[in-house]
GROMACS .gro file of N, CA and C in nm:
model
  372
    1SER      N    1   9.927   6.124  10.785
    1SER     CA    2   9.941   6.166  10.923
    1SER      C    3   9.804   6.185  10.986
    2ARG      N    4   9.803   6.190  11.118
    2ARG     CA    5   9.677   6.204  11.189
    2ARG      C    6   9.609   6.336  11.156
    3ARG      N    7   9.691   6.443  11.141
    3ARG     CA    8   9.635   6.575  11.112
    3ARG      C    9   9.561   6.573  10.978
    4GLN      N   10   9.621   6.513  10.876
    4GLN     CA   11   9.556   6.509  10.745
    4GLN      C   12   9.428   6.427  10.749
    5ALA      N   13   9.427   6.321  10.827
    5ALA     CA   14   9.310   6.234  10.834
    5ALA      C   15   9.190   6.307  10.891
    6SER      N   16   9.215   6.406  10.977
    6SER     CA   17   9.104   6.476  11.040
    6SER      C   18   9.058   6.600  10.961
    7MET      N   19   9.123   6.629  10.849
    7MET     CA   20   9.085   6.744  10.766
    7MET      C   21   8.957   6.713  10.689
    8LEU      N   22   8.873   6.812  10.679
    8LEU     CA   23   8.749   6.799  10.602
    8LEU      C   24   8.755   6.892  10.482
    9THR      N   25   8.705   6.845  10.369
    9THR     CA   26   8.692   6.932  10.252
    9THR      C   27   8.558   7.003  10.266
   10PRO      N   28   8.559   7.134  10.273
   10PRO     CA   29   8.433   7.207  10.290
   10PRO      C   30   8.351   7.206  10.161
   11ARG      N   31   8.221   7.226  10.176
   11ARG     CA   32   8.138   7.247  10.057
   11ARG      C   33   8.174   7.383  10.000
   12PHE      N   34   8.175   7.392   9.868
   12PHE     CA   35   8.210   7.519   9.805
   12PHE      C   36   8.142   7.528   9.669
   13ARG      N   37   8.134   7.651   9.618
   13ARG     CA   38   8.084   7.673   9.482
   13ARG      C   39   8.170   7.782   9.419
   14LEU      N   40   8.176   7.777   9.286
   14LEU     CA   41   8.263   7.867   9.210
   14LEU      C   42   8.185   7.942   9.105
   15SER      N   43   8.226   8.065   9.082
   15SER     CA   44   8.173   8.143   8.970
   15SER      C   45   8.285   8.237   8.927
   16GLN      N   46   8.257   8.321   8.828
   16GLN     CA   47   8.361   8.413   8.781
   16GLN      C   48   8.298   8.532   8.712
   17ASP      N   49   8.377   8.638   8.708
   17ASP     CA   50   8.345   8.753   8.623
   17ASP      C   51   8.474   8.786   8.548
   18ASP      N   52   8.482   8.900   8.483
   18ASP     CA   53   8.601   8.932   8.403
   18ASP      C   54   8.728   8.942   8.487
   19ASP      N   55   8.713   8.985   8.613
   19ASP     CA   56   8.829   9.012   8.696
   19ASP      C   57   8.863   8.904   8.800
   20PHE      N   58   8.764   8.828   8.842
   20PHE     CA   59   8.781   8.739   8.956
   20PHE      C   60   8.724   8.599   8.935
   21VAL      N   61   8.786   8.503   9.002
   21VAL     CA   62   8.723   8.374   9.029
   21VAL      C   63   8.665   8.392   9.170
   22ILE      N   64   8.537   8.362   9.185
   22ILE     CA   65   8.469   8.381   9.314
   22ILE      C   66   8.445   8.244   9.375
   23VAL      N   67   8.498   8.225   9.495
   23VAL     CA   68   8.485   8.099   9.567
   23VAL      C   69   8.402   8.125   9.692
   24VAL      N   70   8.292   8.050   9.706
   24VAL     CA   71   8.211   8.059   9.827
   24VAL      C   72   8.230   7.927   9.901
   25ILE      N   73   8.283   7.936  10.023
   25ILE     CA   74   8.317   7.817  10.101
   25ILE      C   75   8.229   7.812  10.225
   26LYS      N   76   8.162   7.699  10.244
   26LYS     CA   77   8.079   7.677  10.363
   26LYS      C   78   8.169   7.621  10.472
   27ALA      N   79   8.195   7.702  10.574
   27ALA     CA   80   8.283   7.660  10.684
   27ALA      C   81   8.228   7.717  10.815
   28PRO      N   82   8.120   7.657  10.863
   28PRO     CA   83   8.059   7.709  10.985
   28PRO      C   84   8.147   7.685  11.108
   29HIS      N   85   8.129   7.768  11.208
   29HIS     CA   86   8.193   7.752  11.339
   29HIS      C   87   8.344   7.764  11.337
   30VAL      N   88   8.399   7.841  11.242
   30VAL     CA   89   8.543   7.866  11.244
   30VAL      C   90   8.566   8.012  11.285
   31LYS      N   91   8.684   8.040  11.332
   31LYS     CA   92   8.720   8.176  11.367
   31LYS      C   93   8.783   8.241  11.244
   32ALA      N   94   8.721   8.348  11.197
   32ALA     CA   95   8.772   8.415  11.077
   32ALA      C   96   8.917   8.458  11.097
   33SER      N   97   8.957   8.487  11.219
   33SER     CA   98   9.093   8.532  11.246
   33SER      C   99   9.195   8.419  11.232
   34GLU      N  100   9.148   8.294  11.229
   34GLU     CA  101   9.238   8.179  11.220
   34GLU      C  102   9.238   8.114  11.083
   35VAL      N  103   9.194   8.187  10.982
   35VAL     CA  104   9.189   8.136  10.846
   35VAL      C  105   9.322   8.164  10.776
   36ASP      N  106   9.371   8.065  10.704
   36ASP     CA  107   9.494   8.082  10.627
   36ASP      C  108   9.458   8.066  10.480
   37LEU      N  109   9.488   8.168  10.401
   37LEU     CA  110   9.460   8.167  10.257
   37LEU      C  111   9.592   8.181  10.182
   38ALA      N  112   9.604   8.111  10.069
   38ALA     CA  113   9.724   8.124   9.988
   38ALA      C  114   9.688   8.119   9.841
   39ILE      N  115   9.751   8.207   9.764
   39ILE     CA  116   9.735   8.211   9.618
   39ILE      C  117   9.876   8.200   9.560
   40LEU      N  118   9.896   8.100   9.475
   40LEU     CA  119  10.025   8.085   9.409
   40LEU      C  120  10.002   8.035   9.267
   41GLU      N  121  10.021   8.123   9.170
   41GLU     CA  122  10.006   8.092   9.028
   41GLU      C  123   9.869   8.032   8.999
   42ASP      N  124   9.861   7.901   8.979
   42ASP     CA  125   9.735   7.837   8.942
   42ASP      C  126   9.667   7.769   9.060
   43GLN      N  127   9.716   7.794   9.181
   43GLN     CA  128   9.664   7.721   9.297
   43GLN      C  129   9.613   7.816   9.405
   44PHE      N  130   9.501   7.774   9.466
   44PHE     CA  131   9.442   7.844   9.579
   44PHE      C  132   9.429   7.745   9.694
   45ARG      N  133   9.469   7.788   9.815
   45ARG     CA  134   9.455   7.703   9.932
   45ARG      C  135   9.382   7.780  10.042
   46PHE      N  136   9.292   7.707  10.109
   46PHE     CA  137   9.214   7.760  10.221
   46PHE      C  138   9.229   7.663  10.336
   47PHE      N  139   9.264   7.716  10.453
   47PHE     CA  140   9.271   7.632  10.572
   47PHE      C  141   9.209   7.705  10.689
   48ALA      N  142   9.113   7.640  10.753
   48ALA     CA  143   9.052   7.687  10.877
   48ALA      C  144   9.006   7.561  10.948
   49SER      N  145   9.081   7.520  11.047
   49SER     CA  146   9.057   7.392  11.114
   49SER      C  147   8.909   7.374  11.147
   50PRO      N  148   8.850   7.261  11.108
   50PRO     CA  149   8.910   7.140  11.051
   50PRO      C  150   8.903   7.135  10.898
   51TYR      N  151   8.881   7.248  10.833
   51TYR     CA  152   8.861   7.249  10.688
   51TYR      C  153   8.990   7.279  10.612
   52PHE      N  154   9.008   7.206  10.502
   52PHE     CA  155   9.120   7.232  10.412
   52PHE      C  156   9.071   7.217  10.269
   53LEU      N  157   9.103   7.315  10.185
   53LEU     CA  158   9.062   7.311  10.045
   53LEU      C  159   9.179   7.359   9.960
   54ARG      N  160   9.215   7.279   9.860
   54ARG     CA  161   9.317   7.320   9.762
   54ARG      C  162   9.254   7.304   9.625
   55LEU      N  163   9.253   7.412   9.549
   55LEU     CA  164   9.200   7.411   9.413
   55LEU      C  165   9.313   7.448   9.318
   56THR      N  166   9.328   7.370   9.212
   56THR     CA  167   9.429   7.401   9.110
   56THR      C  168   9.356   7.426   8.979
   57PHE      N  169   9.371   7.547   8.928
   57PHE     CA  170   9.302   7.590   8.807
   57PHE      C  171   9.390   7.569   8.684
   58GLN      N  172   9.330   7.578   8.566
   58GLN     CA  173   9.406   7.571   8.441
   58GLN      C  174   9.471   7.705   8.409
   59ASN      N  175   9.421   7.812   8.471
   59ASN     CA  176   9.473   7.947   8.448
   59ASN      C  177   9.527   8.002   8.579
   60ASN      N  178   9.605   8.109   8.570
   60ASN     CA  179   9.665   8.166   8.690
   60ASN      C  180   9.576   8.269   8.758
   61ILE      N  181   9.585   8.268   8.890
   61ILE     CA  182   9.527   8.372   8.974
   61ILE      C  183   9.646   8.442   9.041
   62VAL      N  184   9.623   8.563   9.091
   62VAL     CA  185   9.733   8.640   9.149
   62VAL      C  186   9.693   8.702   9.282
   63GLU      N  187   9.793   8.727   9.365
   63GLU     CA  188   9.775   8.800   9.489
   63GLU      C  189   9.835   8.938   9.464
   64ASP      N  190   9.748   9.036   9.435
   64ASP     CA  191   9.799   9.167   9.393
   64ASP      C  192   9.731   9.283   9.465
   65GLY      N  193   9.664   9.252   9.575
   65GLY     CA  194   9.596   9.358   9.649
   65GLY      C  195   9.448   9.370   9.617
   66ARG      N  196   9.404   9.309   9.508
   66ARG     CA  197   9.261   9.314   9.472
   66ARG      C  198   9.184   9.201   9.540
   67GLU      N  199   9.254   9.098   9.587
   67GLU     CA  200   9.186   8.984   9.648
   67GLU      C  201   9.111   9.030   9.773
   68ARG      N  202   8.999   8.967   9.799
   68ARG     CA  203   8.925   9.003   9.919
   68ARG      C  204   8.847   8.882   9.970
   69ALA      N  205   8.821   8.885  10.100
   69ALA     CA  206   8.749   8.776  10.165
   69ALA      C  207   8.649   8.836  10.263
   70VAL      N  208   8.529   8.782  10.261
   70VAL     CA  209   8.424   8.827  10.353
   70VAL      C  210   8.366   8.702  10.418
   71TYR      N  211   8.346   8.707  10.550
   71TYR     CA  212   8.287   8.595  10.622
   71TYR      C  213   8.149   8.634  10.671
   72ASP      N  214   8.048   8.558  10.632
   72ASP     CA  215   7.911   8.578  10.679
   72ASP      C  216   7.889   8.481  10.796
   73VAL      N  217   7.890   8.533  10.916
   73VAL     CA  218   7.879   8.450  11.036
   73VAL      C  219   7.747   8.373  11.037
   74ASP      N  220   7.637   8.441  10.999
   74ASP     CA  221   7.505   8.377  11.004
   74ASP      C  222   7.497   8.257  10.910
   75LEU      N  223   7.557   8.269  10.791
   75LEU     CA  224   7.554   8.159  10.694
   75LEU      C  225   7.671   8.063  10.713
   76GLY      N  226   7.775   8.107  10.784
   76GLY     CA  227   7.896   8.026  10.798
   76GLY      C  228   7.968   8.011  10.665
   77GLU      N  229   7.968   8.120  10.586
   77GLU     CA  230   8.026   8.115  10.452
   77GLU      C  231   8.130   8.224  10.431
   78PHE      N  232   8.240   8.184  10.368
   78PHE     CA  233   8.341   8.278  10.321
   78PHE      C  234   8.315   8.303  10.173
   79THR      N  235   8.317   8.428  10.132
   79THR     CA  236   8.312   8.463   9.991
   79THR      C  237   8.446   8.527   9.957
   80LEU      N  238   8.519   8.461   9.867
   80LEU     CA  239   8.655   8.502   9.833
   80LEU      C  240   8.661   8.544   9.687
   81HIS      N  241   8.720   8.658   9.661
   81HIS     CA  242   8.742   8.705   9.525
   81HIS      C  243   8.890   8.689   9.495
   82LEU      N  244   8.921   8.597   9.404
   82LEU     CA  245   9.059   8.568   9.366
   82LEU      C  246   9.087   8.635   9.232
   83PRO      N  247   9.179   8.732   9.227
   83PRO     CA  248   9.203   8.805   9.102
   83PRO      C  249   9.261   8.715   8.992
   84LYS      N  250   9.206   8.730   8.873
   84LYS     CA  251   9.262   8.661   8.756
   84LYS      C  252   9.388   8.734   8.712
   85GLN      N  253   9.489   8.659   8.674
   85GLN     CA  254   9.612   8.721   8.625
   85GLN      C  255   9.584   8.800   8.498
   86ASN      N  256   9.500   8.741   8.410
   86ASN     CA  257   9.466   8.805   8.283
   86ASN      C  258   9.318   8.842   8.283
   87LYS      N  259   9.291   8.971   8.294
   87LYS     CA  260   9.153   9.020   8.295
   87LYS      C  261   9.077   8.969   8.173
   88GLY      N  262   8.955   8.925   8.197
   88GLY     CA  263   8.869   8.878   8.088
   88GLY      C  264   8.892   8.734   8.048
   89GLU      N  265   8.994   8.671   8.103
   89GLU     CA  266   9.023   8.531   8.070
   89GLU      C  267   8.913   8.442   8.127
   90HIS      N  268   8.866   8.347   8.046
   90HIS     CA  269   8.760   8.257   8.090
   90HIS      C  270   8.821   8.131   8.150
   91PHE      N  271   8.785   8.101   8.274
   91PHE     CA  272   8.827   7.978   8.340
   91PHE      C  273   8.723   7.872   8.307
   92ALA      N  274   8.756   7.786   8.212
   92ALA     CA  275   8.659   7.692   8.157
   92ALA      C  276   8.631   7.573   8.247
   93ASP      N  277   8.713   7.549   8.346
   93ASP     CA  278   8.703   7.425   8.423
   93ASP      C  279   8.637   7.441   8.559
   94LEU      N  280   8.567   7.549   8.584
   94LEU     CA  281   8.512   7.572   8.718
   94LEU      C  282   8.403   7.473   8.758
   95ASP      N  283   8.343   7.406   8.662
   95ASP     CA  284   8.241   7.306   8.696
   95ASP      C  285   8.301   7.167   8.712
   96MET      N  286   8.431   7.153   8.692
   96MET     CA  287   8.501   7.025   8.703
   96MET      C  288   8.561   7.012   8.843
   97VAL      N  289   8.473   7.002   8.942
   97VAL     CA  290   8.515   7.006   9.082
   97VAL      C  291   8.618   6.899   9.114
   98THR      N  292   8.595   6.777   9.068
   98THR     CA  293   8.688   6.668   9.098
   98THR      C  294   8.827   6.698   9.043
   99ALA      N  295   8.833   6.750   8.922
   99ALA     CA  296   8.962   6.783   8.861
   99ALA      C  297   9.030   6.898   8.937
  100LEU      N  298   8.954   6.997   8.979
  100LEU     CA  299   9.011   7.109   9.054
  100LEU      C  300   9.071   7.063   9.186
  101LEU      N  301   9.006   6.966   9.249
  101LEU     CA  302   9.053   6.915   9.378
  101LEU      C  303   9.171   6.821   9.362
  102ALA      N  304   9.172   6.742   9.254
  102ALA     CA  305   9.272   6.638   9.237
  102ALA      C  306   9.401   6.688   9.173
  103ARG      N  307   9.387   6.788   9.089
  103ARG     CA  308   9.499   6.835   9.009
  103ARG      C  309   9.608   6.893   9.098
  104ARG      N  310   9.731   6.859   9.066
  104ARG     CA  311   9.846   6.920   9.135
  104ARG      C  312   9.917   7.010   9.036
  105SER      N  313   9.960   7.123   9.082
  105SER     CA  314  10.027   7.218   8.995
  105SER      C  315  10.170   7.173   8.967
  106THR      N  316  10.196   7.141   8.842
  106THR     CA  317  10.333   7.104   8.805
  106THR      C  318  10.421   7.229   8.808
  107ARG      N  319  10.364   7.343   8.776
  107ARG     CA  320  10.442   7.467   8.779
  107ARG      C  321  10.483   7.500   8.922
  108SER      N  322  10.390   7.490   9.016
  108SER     CA  323  10.423   7.521   9.155
  108SER      C  324  10.524   7.421   9.210
  109ASN      N  325  10.507   7.294   9.178
  109ASN     CA  326  10.600   7.193   9.227
  109ASN      C  327  10.739   7.217   9.170
  110ALA      N  328  10.747   7.250   9.043
  110ALA     CA  329  10.877   7.277   8.981
  110ALA      C  330  10.940   7.402   9.043
  111LYS      N  331  10.860   7.503   9.068
  111LYS     CA  332  10.910   7.626   9.128
  111LYS      C  333  10.960   7.599   9.270
  112ASP      N  334  10.882   7.520   9.348
  112ASP     CA  335  10.924   7.486   9.484
  112ASP      C  336  11.057   7.412   9.482
  113HIS      N  337  11.071   7.319   9.389
  113HIS     CA  338  11.194   7.241   9.378
  113HIS      C  339  11.312   7.332   9.344
  114GLN      N  340  11.289   7.425   9.251
  114GLN     CA  341  11.393   7.519   9.211
  114GLN      C  342  11.433   7.607   9.330
  115GLN      N  343  11.335   7.653   9.407
  115GLN     CA  344  11.365   7.737   9.524
  115GLN      C  345  11.443   7.657   9.629
  116GLN      N  346  11.408   7.530   9.648
  116GLN     CA  347  11.479   7.445   9.743
  116GLN      C  348  11.624   7.428   9.700
  117GLN      N  349  11.647   7.407   9.571
  117GLN     CA  350  11.783   7.391   9.520
  117GLN      C  351  11.864   7.519   9.543
  118GLN      N  352  11.802   7.634   9.515
  118GLN     CA  353  11.872   7.762   9.533
  118GLN      C  354  11.907   7.783   9.681
  119THR      N  355  11.815   7.749   9.770
  119THR     CA  356  11.840   7.763   9.914
  119THR      C  357  11.955   7.673   9.957
  120GLN      N  358  11.957   7.549   9.907
  120GLN     CA  359  12.064   7.456   9.943
  120GLN      C  360  12.199   7.507   9.891
  121GLN      N  361  12.201   7.563   9.771
  121GLN     CA  362  12.325   7.616   9.715
  121GLN      C  363  12.375   7.735   9.796
  122GLN      N  364  12.282   7.819   9.842
  122GLN     CA  365  12.321   7.937   9.920
  122GLN      C  366  12.377   7.897  10.056
  123GLN      N  367  12.326   7.785  10.111
  123GLN     CA  368  12.372   7.740  10.242
  123GLN      C  369  12.510   7.676  10.237
  124GLN      N  370  12.554   7.634  10.120
  124GLN     CA  371  12.683   7.565  10.107
  124GLN      C  372  12.800   7.661  10.106
   0.00000   0.00000   0.00000
């Protein structure tokens, strides 16, 4: 679609500590109030027009109230702390940028399909 064609993958870098995967995203000239973030199992999504980033990890991250995002207007950078589901777990693939971008979550897709089936059954 035309919308997807105009999306840009922002520059980003990754690091981690015992509790978080830390994502720094370079997205200058966006409105912090118009940013959409999503965490679902092994997948993280960031959208702030015209930027779109989807990362799929080998391990799970969670949305549990510990997640946080800070926008540095001068640098045009978001620093996001994504909580690890299992504290102390090492995410070994953070330097495999191409794999993180290309990988699709089979777990998320299966879960989405299961939820769609349940919704269809409830509507009948």
